[in-house]
CSV table of C-alpha atoms (C1' of nucleotides) in Angstrom, one decimal:
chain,number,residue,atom,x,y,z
A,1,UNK,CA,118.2,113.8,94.0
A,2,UNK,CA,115.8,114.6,91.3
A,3,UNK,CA,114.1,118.1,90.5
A,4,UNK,CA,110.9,117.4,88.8
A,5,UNK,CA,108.4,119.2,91.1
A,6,UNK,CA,105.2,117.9,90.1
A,7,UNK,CA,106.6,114.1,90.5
A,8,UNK,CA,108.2,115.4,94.0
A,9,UNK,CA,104.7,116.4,94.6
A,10,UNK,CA,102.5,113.4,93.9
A,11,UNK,CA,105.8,111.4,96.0
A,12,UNK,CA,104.9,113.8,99.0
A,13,UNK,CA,101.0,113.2,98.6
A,14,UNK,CA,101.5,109.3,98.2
A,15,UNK,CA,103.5,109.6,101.7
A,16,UNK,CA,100.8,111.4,103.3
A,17,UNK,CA,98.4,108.7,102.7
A,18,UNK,CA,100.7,105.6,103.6
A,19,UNK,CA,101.1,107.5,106.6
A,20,UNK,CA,97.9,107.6,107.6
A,21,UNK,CA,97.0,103.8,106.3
A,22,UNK,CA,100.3,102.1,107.5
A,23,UNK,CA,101.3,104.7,110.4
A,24,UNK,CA,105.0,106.0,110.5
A,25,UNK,CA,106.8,103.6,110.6
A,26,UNK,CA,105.4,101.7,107.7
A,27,UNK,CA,106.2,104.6,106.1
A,28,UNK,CA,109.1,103.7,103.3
A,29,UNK,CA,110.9,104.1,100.1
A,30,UNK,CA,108.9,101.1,98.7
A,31,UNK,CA,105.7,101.8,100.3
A,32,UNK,CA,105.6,105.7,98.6
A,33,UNK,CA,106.3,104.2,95.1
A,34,UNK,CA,104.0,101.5,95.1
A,35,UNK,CA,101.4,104.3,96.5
A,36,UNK,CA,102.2,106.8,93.9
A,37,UNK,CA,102.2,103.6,91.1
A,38,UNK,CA,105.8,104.6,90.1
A,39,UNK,CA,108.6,102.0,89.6
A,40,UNK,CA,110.8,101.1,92.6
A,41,UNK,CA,113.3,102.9,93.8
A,42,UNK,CA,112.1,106.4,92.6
A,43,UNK,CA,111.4,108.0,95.9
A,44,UNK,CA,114.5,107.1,96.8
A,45,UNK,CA,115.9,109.2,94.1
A,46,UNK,CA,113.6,112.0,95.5
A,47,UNK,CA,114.4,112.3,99.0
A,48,UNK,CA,118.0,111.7,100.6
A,49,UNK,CA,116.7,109.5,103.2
A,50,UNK,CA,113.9,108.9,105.0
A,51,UNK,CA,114.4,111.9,108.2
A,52,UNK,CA,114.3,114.3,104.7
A,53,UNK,CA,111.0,112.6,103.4
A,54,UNK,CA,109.5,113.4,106.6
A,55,UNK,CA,110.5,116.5,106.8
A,56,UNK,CA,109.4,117.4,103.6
A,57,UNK,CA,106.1,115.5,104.6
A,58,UNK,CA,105.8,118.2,107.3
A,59,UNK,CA,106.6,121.2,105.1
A,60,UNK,CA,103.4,120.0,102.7
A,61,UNK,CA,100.8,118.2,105.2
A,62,UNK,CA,99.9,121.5,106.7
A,63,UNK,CA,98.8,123.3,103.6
A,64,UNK,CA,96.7,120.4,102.2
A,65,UNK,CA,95.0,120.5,105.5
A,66,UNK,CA,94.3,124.3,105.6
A,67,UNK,CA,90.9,125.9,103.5
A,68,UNK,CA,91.8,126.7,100.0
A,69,UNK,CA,92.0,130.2,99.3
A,70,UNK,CA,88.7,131.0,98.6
A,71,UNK,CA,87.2,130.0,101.5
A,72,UNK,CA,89.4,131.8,103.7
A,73,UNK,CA,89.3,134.6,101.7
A,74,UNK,CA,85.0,134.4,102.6
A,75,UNK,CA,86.3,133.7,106.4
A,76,UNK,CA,88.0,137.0,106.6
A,77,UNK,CA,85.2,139.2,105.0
A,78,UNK,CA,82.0,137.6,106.5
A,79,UNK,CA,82.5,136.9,110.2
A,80,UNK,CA,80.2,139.3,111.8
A,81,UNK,CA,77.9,137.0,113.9
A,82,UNK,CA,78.3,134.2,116.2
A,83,UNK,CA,75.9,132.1,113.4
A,84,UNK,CA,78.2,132.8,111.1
A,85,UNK,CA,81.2,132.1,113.2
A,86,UNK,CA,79.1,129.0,114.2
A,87,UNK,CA,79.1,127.7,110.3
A,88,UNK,CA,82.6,128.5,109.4
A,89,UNK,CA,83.8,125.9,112.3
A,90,UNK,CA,81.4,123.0,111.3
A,91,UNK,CA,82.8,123.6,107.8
A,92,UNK,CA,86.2,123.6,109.4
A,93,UNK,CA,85.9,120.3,111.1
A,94,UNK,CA,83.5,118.8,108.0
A,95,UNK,CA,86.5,120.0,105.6
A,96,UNK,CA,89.4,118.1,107.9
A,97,UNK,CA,87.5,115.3,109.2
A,98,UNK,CA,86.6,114.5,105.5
A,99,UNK,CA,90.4,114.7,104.3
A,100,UNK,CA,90.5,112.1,106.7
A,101,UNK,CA,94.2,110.6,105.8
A,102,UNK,CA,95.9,114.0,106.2
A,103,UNK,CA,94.7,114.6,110.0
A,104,UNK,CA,95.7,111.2,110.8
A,105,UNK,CA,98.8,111.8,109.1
A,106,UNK,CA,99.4,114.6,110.9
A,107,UNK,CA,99.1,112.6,114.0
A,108,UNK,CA,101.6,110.3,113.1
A,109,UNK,CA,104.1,113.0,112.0
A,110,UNK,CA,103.7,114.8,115.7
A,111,UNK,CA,103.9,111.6,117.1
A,112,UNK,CA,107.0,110.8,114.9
A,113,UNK,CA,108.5,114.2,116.0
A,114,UNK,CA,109.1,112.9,119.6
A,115,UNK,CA,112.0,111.1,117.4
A,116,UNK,CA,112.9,113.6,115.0
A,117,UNK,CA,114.4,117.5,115.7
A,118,UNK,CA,114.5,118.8,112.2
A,119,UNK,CA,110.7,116.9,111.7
A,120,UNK,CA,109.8,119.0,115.2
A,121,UNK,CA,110.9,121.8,114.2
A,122,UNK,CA,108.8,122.0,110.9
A,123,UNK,CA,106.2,121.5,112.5
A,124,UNK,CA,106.0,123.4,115.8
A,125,UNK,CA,107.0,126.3,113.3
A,126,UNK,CA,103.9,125.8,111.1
A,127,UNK,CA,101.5,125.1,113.7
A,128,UNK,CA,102.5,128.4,115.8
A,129,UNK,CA,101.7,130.5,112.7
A,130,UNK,CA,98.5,128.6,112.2
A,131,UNK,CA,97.2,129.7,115.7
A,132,UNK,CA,98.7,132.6,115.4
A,133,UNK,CA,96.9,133.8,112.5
A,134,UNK,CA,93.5,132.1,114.1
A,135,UNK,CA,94.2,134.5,116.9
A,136,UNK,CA,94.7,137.4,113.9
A,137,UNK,CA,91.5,136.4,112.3
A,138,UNK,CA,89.6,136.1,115.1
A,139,UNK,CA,90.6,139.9,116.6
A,140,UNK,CA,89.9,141.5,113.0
A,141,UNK,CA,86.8,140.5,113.2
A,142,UNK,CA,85.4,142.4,116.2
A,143,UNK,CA,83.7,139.5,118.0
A,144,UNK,CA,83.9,139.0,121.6
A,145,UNK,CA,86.5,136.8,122.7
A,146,UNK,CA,90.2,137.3,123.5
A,147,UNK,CA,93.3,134.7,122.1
A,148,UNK,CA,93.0,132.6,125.2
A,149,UNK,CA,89.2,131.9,124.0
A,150,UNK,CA,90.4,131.3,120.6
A,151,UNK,CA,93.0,128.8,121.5
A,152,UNK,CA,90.9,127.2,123.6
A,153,UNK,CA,88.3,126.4,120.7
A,154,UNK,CA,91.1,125.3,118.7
A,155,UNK,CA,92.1,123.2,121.2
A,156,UNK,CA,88.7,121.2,121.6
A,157,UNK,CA,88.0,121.2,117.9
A,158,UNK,CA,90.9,119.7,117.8
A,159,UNK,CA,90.5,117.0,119.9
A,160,UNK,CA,86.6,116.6,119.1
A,161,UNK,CA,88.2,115.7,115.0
A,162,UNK,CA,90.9,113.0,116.4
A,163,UNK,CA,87.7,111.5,118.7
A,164,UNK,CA,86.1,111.5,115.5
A,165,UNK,CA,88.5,109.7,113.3
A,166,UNK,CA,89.9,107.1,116.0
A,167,UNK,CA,87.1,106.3,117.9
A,168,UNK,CA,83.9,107.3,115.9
A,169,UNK,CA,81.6,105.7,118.5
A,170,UNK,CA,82.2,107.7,121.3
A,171,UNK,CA,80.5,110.7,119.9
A,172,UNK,CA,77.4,110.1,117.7
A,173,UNK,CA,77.3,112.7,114.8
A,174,UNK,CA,74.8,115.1,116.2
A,175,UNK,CA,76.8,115.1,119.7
A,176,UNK,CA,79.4,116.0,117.5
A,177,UNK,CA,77.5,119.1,115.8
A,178,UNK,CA,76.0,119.8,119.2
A,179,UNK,CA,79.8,119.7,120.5
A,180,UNK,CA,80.8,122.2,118.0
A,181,UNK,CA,78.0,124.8,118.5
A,182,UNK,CA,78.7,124.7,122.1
A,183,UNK,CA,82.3,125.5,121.8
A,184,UNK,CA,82.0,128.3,119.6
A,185,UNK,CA,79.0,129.8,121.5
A,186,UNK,CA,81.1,129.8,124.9
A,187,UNK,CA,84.3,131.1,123.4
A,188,UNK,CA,82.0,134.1,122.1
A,189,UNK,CA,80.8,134.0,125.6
A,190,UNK,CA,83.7,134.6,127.7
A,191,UNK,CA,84.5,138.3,127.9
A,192,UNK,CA,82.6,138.6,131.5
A,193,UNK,CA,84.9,135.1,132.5
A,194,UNK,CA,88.4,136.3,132.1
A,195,UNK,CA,89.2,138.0,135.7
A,196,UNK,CA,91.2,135.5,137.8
B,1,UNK,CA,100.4,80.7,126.2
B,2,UNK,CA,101.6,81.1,129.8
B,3,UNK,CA,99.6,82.5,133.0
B,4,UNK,CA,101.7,83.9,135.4
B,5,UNK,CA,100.1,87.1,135.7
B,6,UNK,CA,103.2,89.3,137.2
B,7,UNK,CA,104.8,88.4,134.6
B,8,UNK,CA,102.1,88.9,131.6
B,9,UNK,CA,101.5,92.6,133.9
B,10,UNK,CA,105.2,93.2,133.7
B,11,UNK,CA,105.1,92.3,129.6
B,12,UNK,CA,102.1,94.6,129.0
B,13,UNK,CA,104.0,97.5,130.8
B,14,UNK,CA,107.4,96.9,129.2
B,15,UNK,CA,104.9,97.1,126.0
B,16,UNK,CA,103.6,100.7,126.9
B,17,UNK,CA,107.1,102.2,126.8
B,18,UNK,CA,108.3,100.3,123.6
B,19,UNK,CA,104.9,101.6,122.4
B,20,UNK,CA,105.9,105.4,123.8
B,21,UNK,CA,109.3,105.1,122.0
B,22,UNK,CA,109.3,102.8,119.0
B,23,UNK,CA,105.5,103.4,117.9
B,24,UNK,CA,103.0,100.7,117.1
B,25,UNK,CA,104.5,99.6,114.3
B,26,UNK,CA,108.2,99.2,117.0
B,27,UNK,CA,105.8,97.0,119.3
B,28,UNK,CA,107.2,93.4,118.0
B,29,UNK,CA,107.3,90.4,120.7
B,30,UNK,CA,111.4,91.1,120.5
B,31,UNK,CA,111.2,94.8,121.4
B,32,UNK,CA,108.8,93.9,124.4
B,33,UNK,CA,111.5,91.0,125.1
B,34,UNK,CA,113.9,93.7,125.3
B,35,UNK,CA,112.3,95.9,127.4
B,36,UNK,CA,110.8,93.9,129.7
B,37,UNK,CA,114.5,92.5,130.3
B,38,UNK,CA,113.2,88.9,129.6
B,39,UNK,CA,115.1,86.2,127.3
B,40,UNK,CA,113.6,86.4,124.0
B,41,UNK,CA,110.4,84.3,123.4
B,42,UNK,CA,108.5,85.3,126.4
B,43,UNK,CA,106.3,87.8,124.9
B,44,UNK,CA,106.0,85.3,122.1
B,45,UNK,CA,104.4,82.8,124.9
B,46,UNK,CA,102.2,85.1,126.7
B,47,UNK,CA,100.2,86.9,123.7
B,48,UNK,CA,98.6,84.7,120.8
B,49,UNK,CA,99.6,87.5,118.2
B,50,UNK,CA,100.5,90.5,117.7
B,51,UNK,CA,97.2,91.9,117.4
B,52,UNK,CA,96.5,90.1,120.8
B,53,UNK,CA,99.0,91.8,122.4
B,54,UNK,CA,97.4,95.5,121.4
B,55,UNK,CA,94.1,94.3,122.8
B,56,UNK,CA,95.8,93.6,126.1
B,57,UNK,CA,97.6,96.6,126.2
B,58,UNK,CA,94.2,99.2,125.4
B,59,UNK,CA,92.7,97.1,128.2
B,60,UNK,CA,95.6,97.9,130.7
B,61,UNK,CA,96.7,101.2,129.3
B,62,UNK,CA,93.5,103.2,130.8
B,63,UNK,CA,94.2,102.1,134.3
B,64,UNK,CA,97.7,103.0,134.4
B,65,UNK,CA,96.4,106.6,133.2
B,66,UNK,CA,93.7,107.1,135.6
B,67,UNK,CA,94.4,108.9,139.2
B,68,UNK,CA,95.1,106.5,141.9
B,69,UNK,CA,92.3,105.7,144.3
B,70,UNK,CA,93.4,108.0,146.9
B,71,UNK,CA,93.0,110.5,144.7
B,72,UNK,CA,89.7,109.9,143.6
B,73,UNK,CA,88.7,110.1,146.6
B,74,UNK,CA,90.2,113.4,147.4
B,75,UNK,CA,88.1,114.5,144.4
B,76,UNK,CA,84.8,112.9,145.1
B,77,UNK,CA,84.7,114.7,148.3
B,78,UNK,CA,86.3,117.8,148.4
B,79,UNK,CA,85.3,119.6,145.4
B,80,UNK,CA,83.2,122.0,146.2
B,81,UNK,CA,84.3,125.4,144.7
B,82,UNK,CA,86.0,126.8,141.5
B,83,UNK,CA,90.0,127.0,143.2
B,84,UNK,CA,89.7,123.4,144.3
B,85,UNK,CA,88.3,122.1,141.0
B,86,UNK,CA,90.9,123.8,139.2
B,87,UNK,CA,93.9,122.2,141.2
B,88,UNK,CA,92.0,119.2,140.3
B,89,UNK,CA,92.9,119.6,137.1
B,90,UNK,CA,95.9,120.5,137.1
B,91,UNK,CA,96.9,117.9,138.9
B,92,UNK,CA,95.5,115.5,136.2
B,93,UNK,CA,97.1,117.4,133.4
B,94,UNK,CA,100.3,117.6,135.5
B,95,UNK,CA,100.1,113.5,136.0
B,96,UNK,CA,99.2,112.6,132.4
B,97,UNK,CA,101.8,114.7,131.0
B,98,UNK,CA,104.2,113.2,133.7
B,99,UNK,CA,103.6,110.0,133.1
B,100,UNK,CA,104.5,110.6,129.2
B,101,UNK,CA,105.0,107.1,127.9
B,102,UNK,CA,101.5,105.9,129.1
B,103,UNK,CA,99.6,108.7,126.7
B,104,UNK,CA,101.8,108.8,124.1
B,105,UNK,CA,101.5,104.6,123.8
B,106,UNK,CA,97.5,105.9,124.1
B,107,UNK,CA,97.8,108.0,121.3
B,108,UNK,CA,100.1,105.3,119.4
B,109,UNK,CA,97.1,103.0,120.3
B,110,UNK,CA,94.3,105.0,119.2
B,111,UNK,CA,96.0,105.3,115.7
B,112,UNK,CA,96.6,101.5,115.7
B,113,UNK,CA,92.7,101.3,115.9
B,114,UNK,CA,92.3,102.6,112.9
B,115,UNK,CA,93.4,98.9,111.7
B,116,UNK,CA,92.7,96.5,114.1
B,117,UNK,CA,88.8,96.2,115.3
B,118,UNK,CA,89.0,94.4,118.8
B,119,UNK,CA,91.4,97.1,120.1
B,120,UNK,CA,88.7,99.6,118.8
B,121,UNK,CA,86.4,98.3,120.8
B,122,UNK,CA,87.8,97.9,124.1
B,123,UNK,CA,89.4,101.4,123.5
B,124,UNK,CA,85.9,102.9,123.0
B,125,UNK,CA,84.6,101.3,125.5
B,126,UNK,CA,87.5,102.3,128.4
B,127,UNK,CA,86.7,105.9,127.1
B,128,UNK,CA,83.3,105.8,127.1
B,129,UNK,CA,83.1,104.9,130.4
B,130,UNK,CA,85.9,107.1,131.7
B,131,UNK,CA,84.0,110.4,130.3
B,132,UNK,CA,80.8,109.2,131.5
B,133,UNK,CA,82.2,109.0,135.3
B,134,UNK,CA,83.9,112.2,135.0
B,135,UNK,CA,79.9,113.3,133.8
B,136,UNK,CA,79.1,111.8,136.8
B,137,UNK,CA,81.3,113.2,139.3
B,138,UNK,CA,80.4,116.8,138.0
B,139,UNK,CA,76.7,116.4,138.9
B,140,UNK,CA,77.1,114.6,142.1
B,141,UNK,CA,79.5,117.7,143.1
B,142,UNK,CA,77.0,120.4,142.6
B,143,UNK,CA,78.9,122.8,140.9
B,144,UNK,CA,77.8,124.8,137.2
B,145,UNK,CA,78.3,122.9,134.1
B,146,UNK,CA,76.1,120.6,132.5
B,147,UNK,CA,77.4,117.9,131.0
B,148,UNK,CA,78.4,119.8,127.6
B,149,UNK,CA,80.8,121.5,129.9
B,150,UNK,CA,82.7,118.7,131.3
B,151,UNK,CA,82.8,117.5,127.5
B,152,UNK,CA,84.1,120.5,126.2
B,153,UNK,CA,86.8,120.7,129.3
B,154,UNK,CA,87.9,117.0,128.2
B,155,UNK,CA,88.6,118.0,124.9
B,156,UNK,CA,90.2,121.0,125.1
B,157,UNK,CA,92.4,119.3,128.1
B,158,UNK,CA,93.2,116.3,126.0
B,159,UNK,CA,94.6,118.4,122.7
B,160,UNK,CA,96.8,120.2,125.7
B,161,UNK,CA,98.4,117.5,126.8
B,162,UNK,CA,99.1,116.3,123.1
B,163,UNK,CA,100.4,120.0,122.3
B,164,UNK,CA,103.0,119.9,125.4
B,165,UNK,CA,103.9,116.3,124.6
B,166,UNK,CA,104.5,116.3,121.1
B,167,UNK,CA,105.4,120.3,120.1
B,168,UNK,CA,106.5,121.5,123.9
B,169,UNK,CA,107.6,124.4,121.7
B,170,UNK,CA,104.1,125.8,121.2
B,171,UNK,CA,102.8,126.5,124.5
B,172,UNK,CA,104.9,128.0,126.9
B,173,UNK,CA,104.7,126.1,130.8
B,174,UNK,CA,103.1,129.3,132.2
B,175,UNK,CA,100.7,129.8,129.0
B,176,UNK,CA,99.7,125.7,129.6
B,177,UNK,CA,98.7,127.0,133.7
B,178,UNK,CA,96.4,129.7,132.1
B,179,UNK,CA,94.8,127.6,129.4
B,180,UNK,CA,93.8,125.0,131.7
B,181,UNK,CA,92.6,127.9,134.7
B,182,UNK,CA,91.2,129.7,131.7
B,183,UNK,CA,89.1,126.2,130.4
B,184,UNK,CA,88.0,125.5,133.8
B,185,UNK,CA,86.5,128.8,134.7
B,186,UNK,CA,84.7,128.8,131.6
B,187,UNK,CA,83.7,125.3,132.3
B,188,UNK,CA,81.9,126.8,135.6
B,189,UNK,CA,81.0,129.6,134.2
B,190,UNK,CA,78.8,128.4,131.3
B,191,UNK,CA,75.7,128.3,132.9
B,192,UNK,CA,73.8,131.1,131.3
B,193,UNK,CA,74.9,130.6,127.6
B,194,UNK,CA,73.2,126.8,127.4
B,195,UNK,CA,70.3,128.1,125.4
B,196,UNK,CA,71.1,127.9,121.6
C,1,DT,C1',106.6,61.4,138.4
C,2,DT,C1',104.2,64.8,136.3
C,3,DG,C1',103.0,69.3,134.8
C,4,DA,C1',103.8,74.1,134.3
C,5,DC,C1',106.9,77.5,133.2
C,6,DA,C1',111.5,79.8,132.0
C,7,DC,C1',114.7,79.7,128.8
C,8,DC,C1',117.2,78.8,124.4
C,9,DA,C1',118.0,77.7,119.5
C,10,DC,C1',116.8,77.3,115.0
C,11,DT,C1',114.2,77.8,110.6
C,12,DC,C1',111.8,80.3,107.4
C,13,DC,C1',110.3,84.4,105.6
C,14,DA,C1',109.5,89.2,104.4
C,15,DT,C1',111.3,93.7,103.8
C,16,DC,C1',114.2,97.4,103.0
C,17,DC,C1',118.1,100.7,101.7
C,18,DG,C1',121.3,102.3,98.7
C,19,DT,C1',123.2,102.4,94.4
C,20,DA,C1',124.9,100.9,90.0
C,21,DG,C1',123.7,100.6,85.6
C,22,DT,C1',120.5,100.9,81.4
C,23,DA,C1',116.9,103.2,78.6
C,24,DC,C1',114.5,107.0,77.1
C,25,DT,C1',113.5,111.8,75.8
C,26,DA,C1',114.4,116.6,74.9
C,27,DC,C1',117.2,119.9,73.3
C,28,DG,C1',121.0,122.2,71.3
C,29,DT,C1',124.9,122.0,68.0
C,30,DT,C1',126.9,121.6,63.7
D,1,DA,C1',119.3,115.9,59.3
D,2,DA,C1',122.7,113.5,62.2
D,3,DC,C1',125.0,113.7,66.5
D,4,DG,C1',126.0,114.6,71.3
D,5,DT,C1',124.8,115.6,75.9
D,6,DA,C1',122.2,116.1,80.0
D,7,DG,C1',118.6,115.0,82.8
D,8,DT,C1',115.4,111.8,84.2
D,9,DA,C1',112.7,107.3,84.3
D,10,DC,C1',113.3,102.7,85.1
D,11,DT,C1',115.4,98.1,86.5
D,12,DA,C1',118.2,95.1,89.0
D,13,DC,C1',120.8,93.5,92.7
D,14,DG,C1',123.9,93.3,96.7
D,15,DG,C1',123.9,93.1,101.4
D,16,DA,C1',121.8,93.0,105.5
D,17,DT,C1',118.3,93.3,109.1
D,18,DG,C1',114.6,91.9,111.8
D,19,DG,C1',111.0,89.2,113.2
D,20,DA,C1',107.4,85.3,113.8
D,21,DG,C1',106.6,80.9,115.3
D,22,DT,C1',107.9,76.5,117.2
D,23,DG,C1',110.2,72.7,119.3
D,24,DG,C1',113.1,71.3,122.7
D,25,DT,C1',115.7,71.4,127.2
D,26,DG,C1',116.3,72.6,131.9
D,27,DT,C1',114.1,73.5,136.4
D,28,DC,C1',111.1,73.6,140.2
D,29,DA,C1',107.2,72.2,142.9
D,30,DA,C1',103.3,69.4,144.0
DNA sequence: TTGACACCACTCCATCCGTAGTACTACGTT
DNA sequence: AACGTAGTACTACGGATGGAGTGGTGTCAA
């Protein structure tokens, strides 16, 4: 079990995108060194098996997917108007439908996850402080709209980005866009909707 | 390549739960062999290739998912107010979820078409169609919504059903019945923010 | 008798894990 | 400056699995 971090690194990024390309199953010792164009049999040096490669997958897939810092830091100042709101989503399903390989990745490690505990448990973990912390954004910022209108944006965004990358000619781009701006403008919407 | 169709049928459903389980890369003639309960070699004689049998399996996989036609009657008719549309749809996010193999083999499949084009295409197609009916059966009931709406329920239902099937973790049973009663009534309700 | 299908057997091929063993590099010691 | 040691890169192989495709035999019915 090596220790060199930035070589661990590049192994976990090559993984992400074999994942995506050859789905989870294809997803091997071999298949991560010939991706990261290192010699055989390092990855197996790297990772104690392959359950600990996806686990470790998990761990790192999320934060490749999230904004970098900068941009959230912008998110969390400048979100005073449903335009602005408006933007910040189309960037956030530009930004993950364009780091194409790690959604679908993702895909295949929650699919994978039906078959792994420790692989489930990383993620449902990360993905509850991900909403979580939507929901925090989202109430800091004073705009209409209570955590059941945030999570169900995120749960249609969602969705709208895997119709996107599986089946790109169900929606056309602009249905897309249009899709978007209609989410965000009835989640902002809702506050007269949420008596039973 | 035989023609009994029972038996071909009884091969493509054997191939939906090997699918649900194994993942697409798990679907091998053997694995459907296996499940299927048939001496190895039959799947072998029924589907040219692999990439036949994929094609086969997104043609048949949409049916098995749909309501039966009882139901779809029920729904043609008798949906004429907010509570009933709503038990509508719990009932459909009830039946997906409970017939679990058959959407996680969807999802598996939806990946796969990443890679193969003819399964692409028939899966585009089944879906196409499928959200253009439920379009349809919206307007012909009468009730709010434009056709945004429904699209906007479809997605957000859609990512529900993956959340409770892959990370049951994240969404509590209870917090699933509220997202779905919360998504319809704002579904309905969205008649007065359509302007952009 | 003929044809279609179920069933079985066999060959060839590709892939993979795990690990043992070798080579290289850096660094500290004397 | 020579030497030793440790950690890491790289190579090679043992051992084994799993699967595709096909040809051949048995069986049943028209």
């Amino acid at each position: 079990m090596r220790r060199n971090p930035e070589r661990r690194q590049a192994l976990i990024d090559a993984a992400i995108e074999v994942l995506a390309r050859e789905g989870a199953r294809g997803l091997t010792f071999r298949a991560v060194d010939a991706e990261a164009a290192v010699p055989p049999g390092t990855a197996s040096n790297y990772f104690a098996n392959r359950d600990d490669l996806f686990t470790q997958v998990g761990g790192r897939i999320y934060e490749r997917l999230l904004p970098d810092e900068a941009t959230i830091a912008r998110g969390r100042e400048g979100v005073q108007d449903e335009a602005r709101y408006a933007e910040l989503m189309h960037e956030l399903v530009d930004r993950v439908s364009a780091f194409n390989s790690g959604y679908l990745a993702l895909l295949e490690l929650r699919l994978e996850s039906t078959r792994r505990p420790e692989l489930r448990a990383v993620l449902t973990k990360r993905i509850r402080e991900d909403i979580d912390a939507n929901i925090g954004y989202h109430a800091a910022s004073g705009l209409p709209g209570d955590s059941t209108s945030v999570v169900l944006l995120y749960l249609a965004l969602n969705w709208l980005i895997v119709e996107r990358l599986t089946l790109p000619d169900i929606f056309t781009e602009q249905e897309v866009h249009e899709l978007v701006d209609a989410a965000v403008r009835r989640s902002l919407a809702s506050d007269g909707v949420t008596g039973g």
